[in-house]
Short mmCIF file of C-alpha atoms in Angstrom, two decimals:
data_model
loop_
_atom_site.label_atom_id
_atom_site.label_comp_id
_atom_site.label_asym_id
_atom_site.label_seq_id
_atom_site.Cartn_x
_atom_site.Cartn_y
_atom_site.Cartn_z
CA MET A 10 26.21 -97.99 3.68
CA ASP A 11 29.34 -99.72 2.36
CA VAL A 12 29.43 -103.51 2.60
CA MET A 13 31.47 -104.42 5.68
CA PRO A 14 33.72 -107.50 5.85
CA ALA A 15 33.43 -109.95 8.71
CA LEU A 16 35.75 -109.40 11.65
CA SER A 17 38.83 -111.54 12.13
CA PRO A 18 39.20 -113.32 15.51
CA GLU A 19 41.56 -110.64 16.86
CA GLN A 20 39.24 -107.86 15.69
CA GLU A 21 36.27 -109.61 17.30
CA GLU A 22 38.17 -109.98 20.57
CA LEU A 23 39.02 -106.28 20.53
CA PHE A 24 35.43 -105.33 19.71
CA ARG A 25 34.26 -107.28 22.74
CA LEU A 26 36.80 -105.50 24.97
CA ILE A 27 35.46 -102.13 23.83
CA GLU A 28 31.81 -103.14 23.94
CA ASP A 29 31.81 -105.12 27.19
CA THR A 30 33.99 -102.85 29.35
CA ARG A 31 34.48 -99.18 30.15
CA GLU A 32 38.22 -99.31 29.48
CA HIS A 33 39.97 -96.57 27.54
CA VAL A 34 41.46 -98.29 24.49
CA PHE A 35 44.01 -97.23 21.88
CA VAL A 36 43.70 -99.44 18.79
CA THR A 37 46.85 -99.35 16.71
CA GLY A 38 48.60 -101.59 14.22
CA ARG A 39 50.57 -101.63 11.04
CA ALA A 40 49.10 -100.55 7.72
CA GLY A 41 46.58 -103.07 6.41
CA THR A 42 45.67 -104.66 9.75
CA GLY A 43 42.02 -103.59 9.60
CA LYS A 44 41.73 -100.69 12.03
CA SER A 45 39.11 -99.00 9.84
CA THR A 46 37.14 -102.23 9.51
CA LEU A 47 36.94 -102.53 13.29
CA LEU A 48 35.94 -98.89 13.71
CA ASN A 49 33.13 -99.23 11.16
CA HIS A 50 31.91 -102.42 12.82
CA LEU A 51 31.90 -100.69 16.21
CA SER A 52 29.95 -97.72 14.83
CA TRP A 53 27.19 -99.91 13.41
CA ASN A 54 26.99 -102.62 16.07
CA THR A 55 27.58 -101.03 19.46
CA LYS A 56 24.72 -100.82 21.94
CA LYS A 57 26.34 -97.83 23.63
CA GLN A 58 25.60 -94.15 23.06
CA ILE A 59 28.55 -93.49 20.79
CA ALA A 60 29.96 -90.34 19.19
CA VAL A 61 32.60 -90.65 16.46
CA CYS A 62 34.98 -87.78 15.75
CA ALA A 63 38.28 -87.03 14.03
CA PRO A 64 40.78 -84.15 13.97
CA THR A 65 40.14 -83.06 10.35
CA GLY A 66 37.08 -82.55 8.18
CA VAL A 67 38.07 -85.19 5.63
CA ALA A 68 38.86 -87.75 8.33
CA ALA A 69 35.49 -87.05 9.97
CA LEU A 70 33.70 -87.59 6.66
CA ASN A 71 35.48 -90.91 6.20
CA VAL A 72 34.07 -92.25 9.49
CA GLU A 73 30.69 -90.51 9.16
CA GLY A 74 31.40 -88.51 12.28
CA GLN A 75 32.10 -84.93 13.31
CA THR A 76 35.31 -82.99 13.79
CA ILE A 77 36.59 -82.75 17.35
CA HIS A 78 36.44 -78.95 17.35
CA SER A 79 32.87 -78.93 16.03
CA LEU A 80 31.63 -81.59 18.45
CA PHE A 81 33.15 -79.93 21.52
CA LYS A 82 32.79 -76.32 20.29
CA LEU A 83 36.49 -75.75 20.91
CA PRO A 84 38.47 -72.81 19.51
CA ILE A 85 41.06 -73.44 16.80
CA GLY A 86 44.67 -73.25 17.98
CA LEU A 87 46.26 -73.75 21.37
CA ILE A 88 43.66 -74.05 24.13
CA ALA A 89 46.04 -74.35 27.10
CA ASP A 90 44.37 -73.34 30.39
CA SER A 91 41.86 -70.91 28.89
CA ASP A 92 38.21 -71.19 29.87
CA ILE A 93 36.13 -73.63 27.84
CA GLU A 94 32.74 -72.11 27.10
CA GLN A 95 29.80 -74.50 26.89
CA ASN A 96 26.18 -73.71 26.24
CA ASP A 97 23.31 -75.83 27.50
CA ALA A 98 23.00 -77.80 24.24
CA THR A 99 26.68 -78.76 24.29
CA ARG A 100 26.50 -79.84 27.93
CA LYS A 101 23.46 -82.03 27.29
CA LEU A 102 25.13 -83.57 24.25
CA LEU A 103 28.35 -84.39 26.09
CA ASN A 104 26.36 -85.81 29.00
CA ALA A 105 24.65 -88.29 26.69
CA ILE A 106 27.87 -89.89 25.42
CA ASP A 107 28.85 -93.31 26.73
CA THR A 108 31.80 -93.84 24.41
CA LEU A 109 33.79 -91.29 22.42
CA VAL A 110 35.59 -92.75 19.37
CA ILE A 111 38.46 -90.70 17.92
CA ASP A 112 39.88 -91.73 14.54
CA GLU A 113 43.32 -90.66 13.28
CA ILE A 114 44.28 -90.08 16.91
CA SER A 115 47.94 -89.66 15.95
CA MET A 116 47.02 -86.26 14.45
CA VAL A 117 45.56 -85.07 17.77
CA ASN A 118 48.07 -83.10 19.83
CA ALA A 119 48.48 -83.28 23.60
CA ASP A 120 46.84 -79.91 24.22
CA LEU A 121 43.70 -80.93 22.32
CA MET A 122 43.61 -84.28 24.11
CA ASP A 123 43.58 -82.48 27.46
CA ALA A 124 40.92 -80.07 26.19
CA ILE A 125 38.67 -83.04 25.35
CA ASP A 126 39.21 -84.33 28.88
CA ARG A 127 38.46 -80.96 30.48
CA SER A 128 35.38 -80.41 28.32
CA LEU A 129 33.85 -83.74 29.29
CA ARG A 130 34.57 -83.34 33.01
CA GLN A 131 33.23 -79.81 33.00
CA ALA A 132 30.04 -80.65 31.08
CA ARG A 133 29.29 -83.75 33.13
CA GLY A 134 30.11 -82.19 36.52
CA ARG A 135 32.66 -84.91 37.30
CA ARG A 136 35.83 -82.86 37.48
CA GLY A 137 37.76 -85.45 39.48
CA GLU A 138 37.21 -88.24 36.95
CA PRO A 139 39.21 -88.42 33.70
CA PHE A 140 37.01 -87.64 30.68
CA GLY A 141 34.07 -87.20 33.05
CA GLY A 142 33.49 -90.94 33.06
CA VAL A 143 33.24 -91.26 29.26
CA GLN A 144 34.98 -94.26 27.67
CA ILE A 145 37.60 -93.13 25.14
CA VAL A 146 38.40 -95.39 22.16
CA MET A 147 41.12 -94.19 19.79
CA PHE A 148 42.22 -95.52 16.40
CA GLY A 149 45.43 -94.71 14.57
CA ASP A 150 49.08 -95.45 13.94
CA PRO A 151 51.67 -92.93 15.19
CA TYR A 152 54.16 -94.41 12.73
CA GLN A 153 52.04 -93.11 9.83
CA LEU A 154 50.53 -89.71 10.65
CA ALA A 155 51.77 -86.99 13.00
CA PRO A 156 50.05 -83.91 14.45
CA VAL A 157 50.85 -80.58 12.81
CA PRO A 158 53.96 -79.28 14.62
CA PRO A 159 53.30 -76.16 16.72
CA ARG A 160 55.11 -72.92 15.86
CA GLY A 161 56.19 -69.78 17.65
CA ASP A 162 54.61 -69.16 21.05
CA GLU A 163 52.51 -72.32 20.75
CA ALA A 164 55.68 -74.39 20.32
CA ARG A 165 57.27 -72.72 23.35
CA TYR A 166 54.17 -73.42 25.45
CA ILE A 167 54.18 -77.10 24.46
CA GLN A 168 57.89 -77.35 25.26
CA ASP A 169 57.32 -75.80 28.71
CA HIS A 170 54.26 -77.91 29.62
CA TYR A 171 54.51 -81.24 27.80
CA ARG A 172 57.06 -83.93 27.16
CA SER A 173 55.99 -83.85 23.50
CA PHE A 174 53.05 -82.60 21.44
CA TRP A 175 51.77 -86.16 20.79
CA PHE A 176 48.42 -87.26 22.22
CA PHE A 177 50.03 -89.94 24.38
CA ASP A 178 51.92 -87.26 26.35
CA ALA A 179 48.72 -85.43 27.37
CA HIS A 180 48.49 -84.82 31.11
CA VAL A 181 45.24 -86.78 31.44
CA TRP A 182 47.15 -90.04 31.02
CA ALA A 183 49.44 -89.06 33.91
CA GLY A 184 46.64 -87.84 36.13
CA ARG A 185 47.57 -84.16 35.88
CA GLU A 186 46.25 -81.10 34.13
CA PRO A 187 47.80 -77.65 33.66
CA GLU A 188 46.22 -74.93 35.79
CA GLY A 189 47.93 -71.57 35.61
CA ASP A 190 51.63 -72.14 36.15
CA GLY A 191 51.20 -75.45 37.94
CA LEU A 192 49.51 -78.80 37.75
CA ILE A 193 46.43 -80.10 39.53
CA GLU A 194 45.88 -83.74 40.31
CA LEU A 195 42.82 -85.41 38.80
CA GLY A 196 42.63 -87.88 41.62
CA ARG A 197 44.86 -90.66 42.80
CA HIS A 198 45.36 -91.97 39.26
CA GLY A 199 45.12 -90.61 35.77
CA ALA A 200 43.25 -92.33 32.99
CA GLU A 201 44.54 -95.82 32.31
CA LEU A 202 45.05 -96.44 28.61
CA HIS A 203 44.86 -99.99 27.28
CA ILE A 204 46.88 -100.35 24.10
CA ARG A 205 45.90 -103.07 21.68
CA GLU A 206 47.81 -103.66 18.48
CA LEU A 207 46.19 -105.49 15.58
CA THR A 208 48.86 -107.79 14.17
CA HIS A 209 47.30 -109.75 11.29
CA ILE A 210 48.05 -107.93 8.03
CA HIS A 211 45.31 -108.32 5.44
CA ARG A 212 46.94 -106.26 2.68
CA GLN A 213 50.15 -108.27 2.07
CA ASP A 214 50.73 -112.04 1.98
CA ASP A 215 54.50 -112.14 1.38
CA ASP A 216 56.29 -112.53 4.74
CA ALA A 217 59.57 -111.17 3.34
CA PHE A 218 57.85 -107.98 2.12
CA LYS A 219 56.05 -107.64 5.46
CA ALA A 220 59.42 -107.81 7.22
CA MET A 221 60.83 -105.09 4.96
CA LEU A 222 57.84 -102.84 5.65
CA ASN A 223 58.31 -103.42 9.38
CA ALA A 224 61.93 -102.35 9.05
CA VAL A 225 60.84 -99.13 7.30
CA ARG A 226 58.13 -98.53 9.90
CA TYR A 227 60.51 -98.83 12.83
CA GLY A 228 63.47 -97.12 11.11
CA ARG A 229 65.58 -100.27 11.10
CA VAL A 230 66.38 -100.55 7.40
CA THR A 231 69.63 -102.42 6.82
CA LYS A 232 71.79 -102.06 3.72
CA GLU A 233 70.54 -105.47 2.60
CA ILE A 234 66.88 -104.39 2.84
CA ALA A 235 67.58 -101.06 1.12
CA ASP A 236 69.42 -102.85 -1.69
CA ILE A 237 66.49 -105.22 -2.27
CA LEU A 238 63.93 -102.39 -2.32
CA ASN A 239 66.08 -100.23 -4.60
CA ALA A 240 66.91 -103.09 -6.97
CA LYS A 241 63.25 -104.04 -7.34
CA GLY A 242 62.13 -100.42 -7.62
CA ALA A 243 64.68 -99.49 -10.28
CA ARG A 244 62.62 -101.08 -13.07
CA THR A 245 60.97 -98.88 -15.68
CA PRO A 246 57.20 -98.71 -15.09
CA PRO A 247 55.27 -100.50 -17.85
CA GLU A 248 53.21 -98.50 -20.35
CA ASP A 249 50.12 -100.69 -20.22
CA PRO A 250 46.74 -98.94 -20.60
CA ASP A 251 44.92 -102.12 -19.58
CA HIS A 252 46.76 -102.26 -16.25
CA PRO A 253 47.22 -98.66 -15.13
CA ILE A 254 49.86 -97.65 -12.61
CA ILE A 255 49.72 -94.75 -10.16
CA THR A 256 52.43 -92.45 -8.83
CA LEU A 257 52.51 -91.68 -5.09
CA ALA A 258 54.28 -88.35 -4.55
CA THR A 259 55.09 -86.25 -1.52
CA ARG A 260 53.76 -82.90 -2.71
CA ASN A 261 50.49 -81.59 -4.14
CA ASP A 262 52.16 -79.52 -6.86
CA ARG A 263 53.96 -82.58 -8.21
CA VAL A 264 50.72 -84.59 -8.22
CA ASN A 265 48.75 -81.83 -9.95
CA ALA A 266 51.44 -81.40 -12.59
CA ILE A 267 51.50 -85.13 -13.41
CA ASN A 268 47.71 -85.35 -13.65
CA ALA A 269 47.38 -82.17 -15.74
CA LYS A 270 50.10 -83.31 -18.14
CA HIS A 271 48.55 -86.70 -18.77
CA LEU A 272 45.02 -85.29 -19.14
CA ALA A 273 46.23 -82.73 -21.69
CA GLN A 274 47.94 -85.44 -23.73
CA LEU A 275 44.70 -87.34 -24.23
CA PRO A 276 42.73 -86.66 -27.44
CA GLY A 277 39.10 -85.64 -27.26
CA ARG A 278 37.09 -83.05 -25.41
CA GLU A 279 37.61 -82.34 -21.73
CA GLN A 280 34.40 -82.40 -19.72
CA THR A 281 33.85 -81.03 -16.23
CA ALA A 282 31.52 -82.51 -13.63
CA LYS A 283 30.55 -79.89 -11.06
CA ALA A 284 29.75 -81.02 -7.53
CA GLU A 285 26.49 -80.08 -5.85
CA VAL A 286 26.99 -78.75 -2.33
CA SER A 287 24.10 -78.16 0.05
CA GLY A 288 24.09 -77.03 3.65
CA ASP A 289 27.10 -75.96 5.69
CA PHE A 290 29.73 -78.27 4.25
CA GLY A 291 32.67 -75.99 4.96
CA ARG A 292 35.56 -74.83 2.84
CA GLY A 293 36.96 -76.56 -0.24
CA ASP A 294 39.83 -78.16 1.66
CA VAL A 295 37.36 -80.46 3.42
CA TYR A 296 35.63 -81.61 0.25
CA PRO A 297 35.93 -85.40 -0.21
CA ALA A 298 36.32 -85.07 -3.99
CA ASP A 299 37.15 -82.38 -6.55
CA PRO A 300 34.35 -79.79 -6.78
CA ASP A 301 35.21 -79.47 -10.49
CA LEU A 302 36.18 -82.92 -11.76
CA LYS A 303 37.86 -82.69 -15.19
CA LEU A 304 37.66 -85.88 -17.24
CA LYS A 305 38.35 -87.19 -20.73
CA ILE A 306 37.83 -90.60 -22.27
CA GLY A 307 41.02 -92.48 -21.47
CA ALA A 308 41.61 -90.66 -18.17
CA GLN A 309 43.09 -92.75 -15.39
CA VAL A 310 40.95 -92.42 -12.26
CA MET A 311 40.83 -93.70 -8.71
CA PHE A 312 37.61 -94.55 -6.88
CA LEU A 313 37.09 -92.62 -3.65
CA ARG A 314 34.43 -94.88 -2.12
CA ASN A 315 33.52 -98.51 -2.00
CA ASP A 316 30.84 -99.77 -4.35
CA THR A 317 27.70 -100.40 -2.33
CA GLY A 318 26.74 -102.88 -5.04
CA SER A 319 23.71 -105.09 -5.04
CA PRO A 320 22.81 -107.17 -1.97
CA GLY A 321 24.67 -110.46 -2.08
CA GLU A 322 26.91 -109.34 -4.95
CA PRO A 323 30.63 -108.62 -4.53
CA PRO A 324 31.63 -104.95 -4.91
CA ARG A 325 32.76 -103.97 -8.39
CA TRP A 326 35.32 -101.58 -6.94
CA VAL A 327 36.65 -100.45 -3.58
CA ASN A 328 38.11 -97.21 -2.25
CA GLY A 329 41.44 -96.92 -4.09
CA THR A 330 40.62 -99.04 -7.16
CA ILE A 331 42.26 -97.69 -10.34
CA GLY A 332 40.44 -97.66 -13.67
CA THR A 333 40.19 -95.91 -17.04
CA VAL A 334 37.30 -93.75 -18.23
CA THR A 335 35.69 -95.30 -21.32
CA ARG A 336 32.55 -93.18 -21.78
CA ILE A 337 30.98 -90.03 -20.38
CA VAL A 338 27.23 -89.89 -20.93
CA GLY A 339 24.98 -87.46 -19.09
CA GLU A 340 24.82 -88.31 -15.40
CA THR A 341 26.99 -91.41 -15.65
CA VAL A 342 30.62 -92.18 -16.30
CA ARG A 343 31.73 -95.59 -17.51
CA VAL A 344 35.05 -96.87 -16.22
CA ASP A 345 37.05 -99.93 -17.20
CA VAL A 346 38.10 -101.84 -14.08
CA ASP A 347 40.27 -104.88 -14.77
CA GLY A 348 38.67 -105.41 -18.18
CA GLU A 349 35.09 -104.93 -16.99
CA GLU A 350 33.21 -101.74 -17.83
CA VAL A 351 31.26 -100.43 -14.84
CA GLU A 352 28.75 -97.60 -14.70
CA VAL A 353 29.51 -94.97 -12.08
CA GLU A 354 26.92 -92.52 -10.81
CA PRO A 355 27.40 -89.49 -8.55
CA ALA A 356 27.76 -90.37 -4.88
CA VAL A 357 26.55 -88.38 -1.89
CA TRP A 358 28.82 -87.63 1.06
CA GLU A 359 26.90 -86.56 4.13
CA LYS A 360 28.26 -84.29 6.83
CA TYR A 361 26.87 -85.18 10.25
CA ARG A 362 26.31 -83.37 13.50
CA TYR A 363 25.44 -84.94 16.83
CA ALA A 364 22.57 -83.60 18.90
CA TYR A 365 20.74 -84.53 22.09
CA ASP A 366 17.19 -85.80 21.90
CA PRO A 367 15.53 -84.75 25.20
CA ILE A 368 12.46 -86.92 24.57
CA GLY A 369 14.35 -90.13 23.93
CA ARG A 370 17.19 -89.00 26.20
CA LYS A 371 19.78 -90.18 23.74
CA LEU A 372 22.22 -89.01 21.09
CA THR A 373 20.97 -88.41 17.60
CA ARG A 374 22.94 -87.81 14.43
CA GLU A 375 21.58 -85.49 11.80
CA VAL A 376 22.74 -84.61 8.29
CA VAL A 377 23.68 -80.92 8.09
CA ALA A 378 25.24 -80.83 4.61
CA GLU A 379 25.69 -82.94 1.49
CA PHE A 380 28.34 -83.08 -1.22
CA THR A 381 27.39 -84.85 -4.45
CA GLN A 382 30.02 -85.75 -7.03
CA PHE A 383 31.32 -88.71 -8.98
CA PRO A 384 33.45 -90.75 -6.53
CA LEU A 385 36.46 -90.40 -8.82
CA ARG A 386 39.77 -88.54 -8.87
CA LEU A 387 42.36 -88.27 -11.61
CA ALA A 388 44.90 -90.88 -10.66
CA TRP A 389 48.03 -90.82 -12.70
CA ALA A 390 49.30 -89.47 -9.39
CA VAL A 391 48.08 -88.91 -5.83
CA THR A 392 49.77 -87.55 -2.73
CA ILE A 393 51.11 -90.07 -0.26
CA HIS A 394 48.92 -88.44 2.39
CA LYS A 395 45.75 -88.99 0.32
CA SER A 396 46.79 -92.56 -0.38
CA GLN A 397 46.31 -93.27 3.32
CA GLY A 398 44.08 -96.32 3.75
CA LYS A 399 44.25 -97.24 0.04
CA THR A 400 45.61 -100.48 -1.44
CA TYR A 401 47.44 -100.73 -4.78
CA ASP A 402 48.80 -103.71 -6.68
CA ARG A 403 51.40 -101.47 -8.33
CA ALA A 404 52.64 -97.92 -7.82
CA VAL A 405 55.53 -95.59 -8.55
CA VAL A 406 56.83 -94.07 -5.31
CA ASP A 407 58.18 -90.59 -6.04
CA LEU A 408 59.85 -89.10 -2.95
CA GLY A 409 61.19 -86.13 -4.92
CA ALA A 410 63.65 -84.09 -2.87
CA GLY A 411 63.04 -86.41 0.05
CA ALA A 412 60.45 -87.52 2.58
CA PHE A 413 59.72 -84.45 4.72
CA ALA A 414 57.60 -86.08 7.44
CA PRO A 415 58.16 -89.07 9.70
CA GLY A 416 56.34 -92.14 8.42
CA GLN A 417 55.86 -90.80 4.89
CA THR A 418 57.98 -93.46 3.20
CA TYR A 419 56.34 -96.20 5.25
CA VAL A 420 52.86 -95.02 4.25
CA ALA A 421 53.83 -95.03 0.57
CA LEU A 422 55.47 -98.45 0.52
CA SER A 423 52.80 -100.09 2.67
CA ARG A 424 50.05 -99.21 0.19
CA LEU A 425 51.40 -101.99 -2.05
CA THR A 426 50.20 -105.56 -1.88
CA SER A 427 53.58 -106.99 -2.90
CA LEU A 428 57.19 -106.11 -3.63
CA GLU A 429 56.56 -106.97 -7.28
CA GLY A 430 54.38 -103.88 -7.61
CA LEU A 431 57.05 -101.42 -6.40
CA TYR A 432 58.60 -98.87 -8.75
CA LEU A 433 60.82 -96.06 -7.47
CA SER A 434 61.41 -92.74 -9.24
CA ARG A 435 64.81 -92.70 -7.54
CA PRO A 436 66.62 -94.96 -5.05
CA LEU A 437 65.67 -94.73 -1.39
CA ARG A 438 68.09 -92.76 0.76
CA PRO A 439 68.78 -93.18 4.48
CA SER A 440 67.21 -89.72 5.03
CA ASP A 441 63.92 -91.02 3.58
CA ILE A 442 63.49 -93.42 6.50
CA ARG A 443 62.24 -91.12 9.23
CA VAL A 444 60.74 -92.16 12.56
CA ASP A 445 59.69 -89.66 15.22
CA GLN A 446 61.76 -90.17 18.35
CA ASP A 447 58.82 -89.57 20.70
CA VAL A 448 56.83 -92.26 18.88
CA ARG A 449 59.79 -94.61 19.15
CA ARG A 450 60.02 -93.90 22.90
CA PHE A 451 56.30 -94.42 23.48
CA MET A 452 55.98 -97.59 21.42
CA ARG A 453 59.11 -99.08 22.99
CA ALA A 454 57.55 -98.53 26.43
CA VAL A 455 54.34 -100.12 25.13
CA TRP A 456 56.30 -103.15 23.95
CA GLU A 457 58.08 -103.45 27.30
CA GLN A 458 54.76 -103.17 29.13
CA ARG A 459 53.28 -105.86 26.90
CA GLN A 460 56.18 -108.19 27.61
CA ALA A 461 55.78 -107.66 31.34
CA ALA A 462 52.02 -108.24 31.09
CA ALA A 463 52.55 -111.44 29.13
CA ALA A 464 54.90 -112.69 31.81
CA THR A 465 52.34 -112.06 34.55
CA GLY A 466 49.22 -112.90 32.54
CA THR A 467 47.72 -109.42 32.91
CA ALA A 468 46.51 -106.92 30.29
CA ALA A 469 48.94 -104.29 29.05
CA ALA A 470 48.25 -100.68 29.87
CA THR A 471 50.06 -97.49 29.11
CA PRO A 472 53.41 -96.91 30.84
#
């Protein structure tokens, strides 16, 4: 288990809300506010029967949980009002859950959110109660990651039945669910969603840079802010092997080309570390690291996991740390991290599956597959998407032909600890600052609700 930092006061307060109540809670916040820290603390310290899931295989691995579709045995694609088949094992499992935690909730679309609700009510025999009485706790930031847009007939269905395809526009929050061509009421009220935003940023200390990132996040970049970012980013990146710099790019092909070019330019023999995969781990796109990791001495690499370290000792690296390979010997790779050579051994990622223990009458979590590989990736470049959750002192932001997804520029810039570490491959353009209009609508309503709650001294809930 990775070493977990202590909770801040606002994280502790939020943990107590989740742990001590049955409220449905959406935990959001800007990049670097510690959403993942709180989720990990909840997973290890709750006294409730908890199941942790996420919309993608990689996201599920990161939280040591299970994918939503695997946990609920849901079909891939639009579910709409089709029958949800459940065997006895699935029903018993869903009946044992007290609290369902969903990470990267912004990638969950409205249709899937309603399918989770229907599955739980159906399995638990409590069709009139949202989520069948299960507490729902969601983590994510809609300003950073969006669900995959529907296409064709699926897009037309969403347009006909939902205000948007975002999770917050699911019918369960309004107290309705599609049934045939109409809507059925779930009771007098839908599920009440309590939105809590972590506000203390742990990644950056500079208030001026924080304000600039906020402007990018909300799509309120003035000419003055753009000029400052572009002026600072226009510098030529330093060629300093002792202090490596990484490029954050929008597309995989650009990242692969940069990494392949730099690796080929290094002298010496290329060596390949092959991953060991056991059990039903799934396809290659859910692997947490490269199945064939190509390395040379001098290669710039990024760590993909925190150092578990020795008890009482500070970690030698964290997820996202950049270093340089110095030696490759047998089952170990030595990497220079800030002038200190560290020995890196293969790490094991475990894929979990929840099950119901009829004897103990509780949830269990079993390992169904393992992936063993050095927790390293070539890191002259990485996609902005894969930089999610990482922290860098310096980086080149390469937006290429332009940011093609809302929040992409914000994710890239917010990986940096300071403005001093920003380098741009080209100046930012107004078209690079993209904010989804449905997210803007929802979060504005959240803000208005919070203001009203503050005025009356009550807790804010979803509009």
